CSV table of N, CA, C and O in Angstrom, one decimal:
chain,number,residue,atom,x,y,z
W,1,UNK,N,0.8,-1.2,0.0
W,1,UNK,CA,0.0,0.0,0.0
W,1,UNK,C,0.9,1.2,0.0
W,1,UNK,O,2.1,1.2,0.2
W,2,UNK,N,0.3,2.4,-0.2
W,2,UNK,CA,1.1,3.7,-0.3
W,2,UNK,C,1.6,4.1,1.1
W,2,UNK,O,1.1,3.7,2.1
W,3,UNK,N,2.5,5.0,1.0
W,3,UNK,CA,3.1,5.6,2.3
W,3,UNK,C,2.0,6.4,3.0
W,3,UNK,O,1.0,6.9,2.3
W,4,UNK,N,2.2,6.7,4.3
W,4,UNK,CA,1.3,7.4,5.1
W,4,UNK,C,1.0,8.8,4.5
W,4,UNK,O,1.9,9.5,4.2
W,5,UNK,N,-0.3,9.1,4.3
W,5,UNK,CA,-0.6,10.5,3.8
W,5,UNK,C,-0.6,10.7,2.3
W,5,UNK,O,-1.0,11.7,1.9
W,6,UNK,N,-0.1,9.7,1.6
W,6,UNK,CA,0.0,9.9,0.1
W,6,UNK,C,-1.2,9.4,-0.6
W,6,UNK,O,-1.3,9.4,-1.9
W,7,UNK,N,-2.2,8.8,0.0
W,7,UNK,CA,-3.4,8.2,-0.6
W,7,UNK,C,-3.2,6.8,-1.1
W,7,UNK,O,-2.1,6.2,-1.0
W,8,UNK,N,-4.2,6.2,-1.8
W,8,UNK,CA,-4.1,4.9,-2.2
W,8,UNK,C,-3.2,4.7,-3.4
W,8,UNK,O,-2.9,5.7,-4.2
W,9,UNK,N,-2.6,3.5,-3.6
W,9,UNK,CA,-1.7,3.3,-4.7
W,9,UNK,C,-2.4,3.3,-6.0
W,9,UNK,O,-3.7,3.1,-6.1
W,10,UNK,N,-1.7,3.4,-7.1
W,10,UNK,CA,-2.3,3.4,-8.4
W,10,UNK,C,-2.9,2.0,-8.7
W,10,UNK,O,-3.9,1.9,-9.4
W,11,UNK,N,-2.2,1.0,-8.3
W,11,UNK,CA,-2.8,-0.4,-8.5
W,11,UNK,C,-4.1,-0.6,-7.8
W,11,UNK,O,-5.0,-1.1,-8.4
W,12,UNK,N,-4.2,-0.1,-6.6
W,12,UNK,CA,-5.5,-0.2,-5.9
W,12,UNK,C,-6.6,0.6,-6.6
W,12,UNK,O,-7.7,0.1,-6.8
W,13,UNK,N,-6.3,1.8,-7.1
W,13,UNK,CA,-7.3,2.6,-7.8
W,13,UNK,C,-7.7,1.9,-9.1
W,13,UNK,O,-8.9,2.0,-9.5
W,14,UNK,N,-6.8,1.2,-9.8
W,14,UNK,CA,-7.2,0.5,-11.0
W,14,UNK,C,-8.1,-0.6,-10.7
W,14,UNK,O,-9.1,-0.9,-11.4
W,15,UNK,N,-7.9,-1.3,-9.6
W,15,UNK,CA,-8.7,-2.4,-9.2
W,15,UNK,C,-10.1,-1.9,-8.9
W,15,UNK,O,-11.1,-2.5,-9.3
W,16,UNK,N,-10.2,-0.8,-8.1
W,16,UNK,CA,-11.5,-0.2,-7.7
W,16,UNK,C,-12.2,0.2,-9.0
W,16,UNK,O,-13.4,0.0,-9.1
W,17,UNK,N,-11.5,0.9,-9.9
W,17,UNK,CA,-12.2,1.4,-11.1
W,17,UNK,C,-12.7,0.2,-11.9
W,17,UNK,O,-13.8,0.3,-12.5
W,18,UNK,N,-12.0,-0.9,-12.0
W,18,UNK,CA,-12.5,-2.1,-12.7
W,18,UNK,C,-13.7,-2.6,-12.1
W,18,UNK,O,-14.7,-3.0,-12.8
W,19,UNK,N,-13.7,-2.8,-10.8
W,19,UNK,CA,-14.9,-3.3,-10.1
W,19,UNK,C,-16.1,-2.4,-10.3
W,19,UNK,O,-17.2,-2.9,-10.6
W,20,UNK,N,-15.9,-1.1,-10.2
W,20,UNK,CA,-17.0,-0.2,-10.3
W,20,UNK,C,-17.5,-0.2,-11.8
W,20,UNK,O,-18.7,-0.2,-12.0
W,21,UNK,N,-16.6,-0.3,-12.7
W,21,UNK,CA,-17.1,-0.4,-14.1
W,21,UNK,C,-17.9,-1.6,-14.4
W,21,UNK,O,-18.9,-1.6,-15.1
W,22,UNK,N,-17.5,-2.8,-13.8
W,22,UNK,CA,-18.3,-4.0,-14.0
W,22,UNK,C,-19.6,-3.9,-13.4
W,22,UNK,O,-20.6,-4.2,-14.0
W,23,UNK,N,-19.7,-3.3,-12.2
W,23,UNK,CA,-21.0,-3.1,-11.5
W,23,UNK,C,-21.9,-2.2,-12.3
W,23,UNK,O,-23.1,-2.4,-12.4
W,24,UNK,N,-21.3,-1.0,-12.7
W,24,UNK,CA,-22.2,-0.1,-13.5
W,24,UNK,C,-22.6,-0.7,-14.8
W,24,UNK,O,-23.7,-0.3,-15.3
W,25,UNK,N,-21.9,-1.5,-15.4
W,25,UNK,CA,-22.2,-2.1,-16.7
W,25,UNK,C,-23.3,-3.2,-16.7
W,25,UNK,O,-23.8,-3.6,-17.7
W,26,UNK,N,-23.5,-3.8,-15.5
W,26,UNK,CA,-24.5,-4.9,-15.4
W,26,UNK,C,-25.9,-4.4,-15.8
W,26,UNK,O,-26.4,-3.4,-15.3
W,27,UNK,N,-26.4,-5.1,-16.8
W,27,UNK,CA,-27.8,-4.9,-17.2
W,27,UNK,C,-28.0,-3.6,-18.0
W,27,UNK,O,-29.2,-3.2,-18.2
W,28,UNK,N,-27.0,-3.0,-18.5
W,28,UNK,CA,-27.1,-1.8,-19.3
W,28,UNK,C,-27.0,-2.1,-20.8
W,28,UNK,O,-26.3,-3.0,-21.2
W,29,UNK,N,-27.7,-1.3,-21.6
W,29,UNK,CA,-27.6,-1.5,-23.1
W,29,UNK,C,-26.2,-0.9,-23.6
W,29,UNK,O,-25.6,-0.1,-22.8
W,30,UNK,N,-25.9,-1.2,-24.8
W,30,UNK,CA,-24.7,-0.6,-25.4
W,30,UNK,C,-24.8,1.0,-25.4
W,30,UNK,O,-23.8,1.7,-25.2
W,31,UNK,N,-26.0,1.5,-25.7
W,31,UNK,CA,-26.2,2.9,-25.7
W,31,UNK,C,-26.0,3.5,-24.4
W,31,UNK,O,-25.3,4.6,-24.2
W,32,UNK,N,-26.5,2.9,-23.3
W,32,UNK,CA,-26.3,3.4,-22.0
W,32,UNK,C,-24.8,3.3,-21.6
W,32,UNK,O,-24.3,4.3,-20.9
W,33,UNK,N,-24.2,2.3,-21.9
W,33,UNK,CA,-22.7,2.2,-21.6
W,33,UNK,C,-21.9,3.2,-22.3
W,33,UNK,O,-21.0,3.8,-21.7
W,34,UNK,N,-22.3,3.5,-23.6
W,34,UNK,CA,-21.6,4.6,-24.3
W,34,UNK,C,-21.8,6.0,-23.6
W,34,UNK,O,-20.9,6.8,-23.5
W,35,UNK,N,-23.0,6.2,-23.2
W,35,UNK,CA,-23.3,7.5,-22.5
W,35,UNK,C,-22.6,7.6,-21.2
W,35,UNK,O,-22.0,8.6,-20.9
W,36,UNK,N,-22.5,6.5,-20.4
W,36,UNK,CA,-21.8,6.5,-19.2
W,36,UNK,C,-20.3,6.7,-19.4
W,36,UNK,O,-19.6,7.5,-18.7
W,37,UNK,N,-19.8,6.1,-20.4
W,37,UNK,CA,-18.3,6.2,-20.8
W,37,UNK,C,-18.0,7.7,-21.2
W,37,UNK,O,-17.0,8.2,-20.7
W,38,UNK,N,-18.9,8.3,-22.0
W,38,UNK,CA,-18.7,9.7,-22.4
W,38,UNK,C,-18.7,10.6,-21.2
W,38,UNK,O,-17.9,11.5,-21.0
W,39,UNK,N,-19.7,10.3,-20.3
W,39,UNK,CA,-19.8,11.2,-19.1
W,39,UNK,C,-18.6,11.1,-18.2
W,39,UNK,O,-18.0,12.1,-17.8
W,40,UNK,N,-18.1,9.9,-18.0
W,40,UNK,CA,-17.0,9.8,-17.1
W,40,UNK,C,-15.7,10.3,-17.7
W,40,UNK,O,-14.7,10.7,-17.1
W,41,UNK,N,-15.6,10.2,-19.1
W,41,UNK,CA,-14.5,10.8,-19.8
W,41,UNK,C,-14.4,12.3,-19.6
W,41,UNK,O,-13.4,12.9,-19.3
W,42,UNK,N,-15.6,12.9,-19.8
W,42,UNK,CA,-15.7,14.4,-19.5
W,42,UNK,C,-15.4,14.7,-18.1
W,42,UNK,O,-14.6,15.7,-17.8
W,43,UNK,N,-15.9,14.0,-17.2
W,43,UNK,CA,-15.7,14.2,-15.7
W,43,UNK,C,-14.2,14.1,-15.5
W,43,UNK,O,-13.6,15.0,-14.8
W,44,UNK,N,-13.5,13.1,-16.0
W,44,UNK,CA,-12.1,12.9,-15.7
W,44,UNK,C,-11.3,14.0,-16.4
W,44,UNK,O,-10.3,14.5,-15.8
W,45,UNK,N,-11.6,14.4,-17.6
W,45,UNK,CA,-10.9,15.5,-18.2
W,45,UNK,C,-11.0,16.8,-17.5
W,45,UNK,O,-10.1,17.6,-17.3
W,46,UNK,N,-12.2,17.1,-16.9
W,46,UNK,CA,-12.4,18.3,-16.2
W,46,UNK,C,-11.6,18.3,-14.9
W,46,UNK,O,-11.1,19.3,-14.4
W,47,UNK,N,-11.6,17.1,-14.2
W,47,UNK,CA,-10.8,17.0,-13.0
W,47,UNK,C,-9.3,17.2,-13.2
W,47,UNK,O,-8.6,17.8,-12.5
W,48,UNK,N,-8.9,16.6,-14.4
W,48,UNK,CA,-7.5,16.8,-14.7
W,48,UNK,C,-7.1,18.3,-15.0
W,48,UNK,O,-6.1,18.8,-14.6
W,49,UNK,N,-8.0,18.9,-15.7
W,49,UNK,CA,-7.8,20.4,-15.9
W,49,UNK,C,-7.8,21.2,-14.6
W,49,UNK,O,-6.9,22.1,-14.5
W,50,UNK,N,-8.7,20.9,-13.7
W,50,UNK,CA,-8.7,21.6,-12.4
W,50,UNK,C,-7.4,21.3,-11.7
W,50,UNK,O,-6.8,22.2,-11.1
W,51,UNK,N,-6.9,20.1,-11.7
W,51,UNK,CA,-5.6,19.7,-11.0
W,51,UNK,C,-4.5,20.5,-11.6
W,51,UNK,O,-3.6,21.0,-10.9
W,52,UNK,N,-4.4,20.6,-13.0
W,52,UNK,CA,-3.3,21.3,-13.6
W,52,UNK,C,-3.4,22.8,-13.3
W,52,UNK,O,-2.4,23.5,-13.0
W,53,UNK,N,-4.6,23.4,-13.3
W,53,UNK,CA,-4.7,24.8,-13.0
W,53,UNK,C,-4.4,25.2,-11.6
W,53,UNK,O,-4.0,26.3,-11.3
W,54,UNK,N,-4.7,24.2,-10.7
W,54,UNK,CA,-4.3,24.5,-9.3
W,54,UNK,C,-2.9,24.4,-9.0
W,54,UNK,O,-2.4,25.0,-8.0
W,55,UNK,N,-2.1,23.7,-9.8
W,55,UNK,CA,-0.7,23.6,-9.6
W,55,UNK,C,0.1,24.6,-10.4
W,55,UNK,O,1.3,24.8,-10.2
W,56,UNK,N,-0.6,25.4,-11.3
W,56,UNK,CA,0.1,26.4,-12.0
W,56,UNK,C,0.4,27.6,-11.1
W,56,UNK,O,-0.4,27.9,-10.2
W,57,UNK,N,1.5,28.3,-11.3
W,57,UNK,CA,1.8,29.5,-10.5
W,57,UNK,C,0.8,30.6,-10.7
W,57,UNK,O,0.1,30.7,-11.7
W,58,UNK,N,0.6,31.4,-9.7
W,58,UNK,CA,-0.3,32.5,-9.7
W,58,UNK,C,0.0,33.5,-10.8
W,58,UNK,O,1.2,33.7,-11.1
W,59,UNK,N,-1.0,34.0,-11.5
W,59,UNK,CA,-0.7,35.0,-12.6
W,59,UNK,C,-0.2,34.4,-13.9
W,59,UNK,O,0.3,35.1,-14.7
W,60,UNK,N,-0.1,33.1,-14.0
W,60,UNK,CA,0.3,32.5,-15.2
W,60,UNK,C,1.8,32.2,-15.2
W,60,UNK,O,2.3,31.6,-16.1
W,61,UNK,N,2.6,32.7,-14.3
W,61,UNK,CA,4.0,32.4,-14.2
W,61,UNK,C,4.8,33.0,-15.3
W,61,UNK,O,4.4,34.0,-15.9
W,62,UNK,N,6.0,32.5,-15.6
W,62,UNK,CA,6.9,33.0,-16.6
W,62,UNK,C,6.3,32.9,-18.0
W,62,UNK,O,6.5,33.8,-18.8
W,63,UNK,N,5.4,31.9,-18.3
W,63,UNK,CA,4.8,31.8,-19.6
W,63,UNK,C,4.0,33.0,-19.9
W,63,UNK,O,4.0,33.4,-21.1
W,64,UNK,N,3.2,33.6,-19.0
W,64,UNK,CA,2.4,34.7,-19.3
W,64,UNK,C,3.2,35.9,-19.6
W,64,UNK,O,2.8,36.7,-20.5
W,65,UNK,N,4.4,36.1,-19.0
W,65,UNK,CA,5.2,37.2,-19.3
W,65,UNK,C,5.9,37.1,-20.7
W,65,UNK,O,6.1,38.1,-21.4
W,66,UNK,N,6.2,35.9,-21.1
W,66,UNK,CA,6.9,35.6,-22.4
W,66,UNK,C,5.9,35.6,-23.5
W,66,UNK,O,6.2,36.0,-24.6
W,67,UNK,N,4.7,35.1,-23.4
W,67,UNK,CA,3.8,34.9,-24.5
W,67,UNK,C,2.4,35.4,-24.1
W,67,UNK,O,1.8,34.9,-23.2
W,68,UNK,N,2.0,36.4,-24.9
W,68,UNK,CA,0.7,37.0,-24.6
W,68,UNK,C,-0.4,36.4,-25.5
W,68,UNK,O,-1.5,36.9,-25.6
W,69,UNK,N,0.0,35.4,-26.3
W,69,UNK,CA,-1.0,34.7,-27.2
W,69,UNK,C,-1.0,35.3,-28.6
W,69,UNK,O,-1.6,34.8,-29.5
W,70,UNK,N,-0.3,36.4,-28.8
W,70,UNK,CA,-0.2,37.1,-30.1
W,70,UNK,C,1.1,36.7,-30.8
W,70,UNK,O,2.1,36.6,-30.2
W,71,UNK,N,1.0,36.5,-32.1
W,71,UNK,CA,2.2,36.2,-32.9
W,71,UNK,C,3.0,37.5,-33.0
W,71,UNK,O,2.5,38.6,-33.3
W,72,UNK,N,4.3,37.4,-32.9
W,72,UNK,CA,5.2,38.6,-33.2
W,72,UNK,C,5.4,38.7,-34.7
W,72,UNK,O,5.9,37.8,-35.3
W,73,UNK,N,5.0,39.9,-35.2
W,73,UNK,CA,5.2,40.1,-36.6
W,73,UNK,C,6.1,41.3,-36.8
W,73,UNK,O,5.8,42.4,-36.2
W,74,UNK,N,7.2,41.1,-37.5
W,74,UNK,CA,8.1,42.2,-37.8
W,74,UNK,C,7.9,42.7,-39.2
W,74,UNK,O,7.9,42.0,-40.1
W,75,UNK,N,7.7,44.0,-39.3
W,75,UNK,CA,7.5,44.6,-40.6
W,75,UNK,C,8.8,45.4,-41.0
W,75,UNK,O,9.3,46.2,-40.2
W,76,UNK,N,9.3,45.1,-42.1
W,76,UNK,CA,10.5,45.8,-42.5
W,76,UNK,C,10.3,46.8,-43.6
W,76,UNK,O,9.4,46.9,-44.3
């Protein structure tokens, strides 16, 4: 198992996800399974985005100072 305070191991989470998937899939049609899969994909993507934005430095860090999203165009 994982060290104290670091949460469950990756292997444990994979096993739990597999068991939950099997339970959720019982008695569902292919259409329902597709909808559940799409929902959990969106949920996971949103959680990943939140995690990344919470670990980003305040104010955008060095990237914001270097790149304002506009292309540099030099006219000669």
